[in-house]
Amino acid sequence: MTSKYRRTEPIDVLLVEDNPGDVRLTKEAFKDGQIANTLHVVGNGVDALDFLFQRNDYADAPRPGLVLLDLNLPRKNGDEVLEELHGDPDRRRIPVLVLTSSEAEIDIVQSYELCANGYLTKPVDPNEFITMIQELERFWLSIMRLPTDTDLD
């Protein structure tokens, strides 16, 4: 792949994950893959929405260019986060990839009905998980054109 297809500016990525092991593996994948994007982490659905809507403790949070969202979260689950996020005209363009352990067809269908941009099942093997995150970076954060704040004006 030639460099003309690669994104030159890093973006902010929001990881919404309550499992410390998966957070650690994701951070490791970003570090090992020399991913220049900034990874922010919250551990529940309420904090995710506060981050995305820049309220409470996250009033100064950057607008993420991509959200990696687990479905099984405390306080508000991933479906509730998707529903609220995509119900807001100012935030519905933020791409959301569901990153979960569920392989249930009902979860896949529901996520896409709530406007998820993709659905990824977490591999059990830690090395496969890291590889998946690095492949995700190559595609979503290097090749795909994502909306920016200026695209929204």
PDB file of C-alpha atoms in Angstrom, residues 15 30 32 91 100 114 125 132 138:
ATOM      1  CA  LEU A  15     -12.537   2.508  23.911  1.00  0.00           C
ATOM      2  CA  PHE A  30      -1.809   0.254  19.921  1.00  0.00           C
ATOM      3  CA  ASP A  32       3.109  -2.607  19.530  1.00  0.00           C
ATOM      4  CA  ARG A  91     -22.950  12.861  17.142  1.00  0.00           C
ATOM      5  CA  THR A 100     -17.595  -7.700  22.017  1.00  0.00           C
ATOM      6  CA  LEU A 114     -28.837   0.829  16.070  1.00  0.00           C
ATOM      7  CA  ASP A 125      -6.464 -15.877  22.147  1.00  0.00           C
ATOM      8  CA  MET A 132      -7.321  -7.916  15.210  1.00  0.00           C
ATOM      9  CA  ARG A 138      -4.828  -0.351   9.437  1.00  0.00           C
TER      10      ARG A 138
END
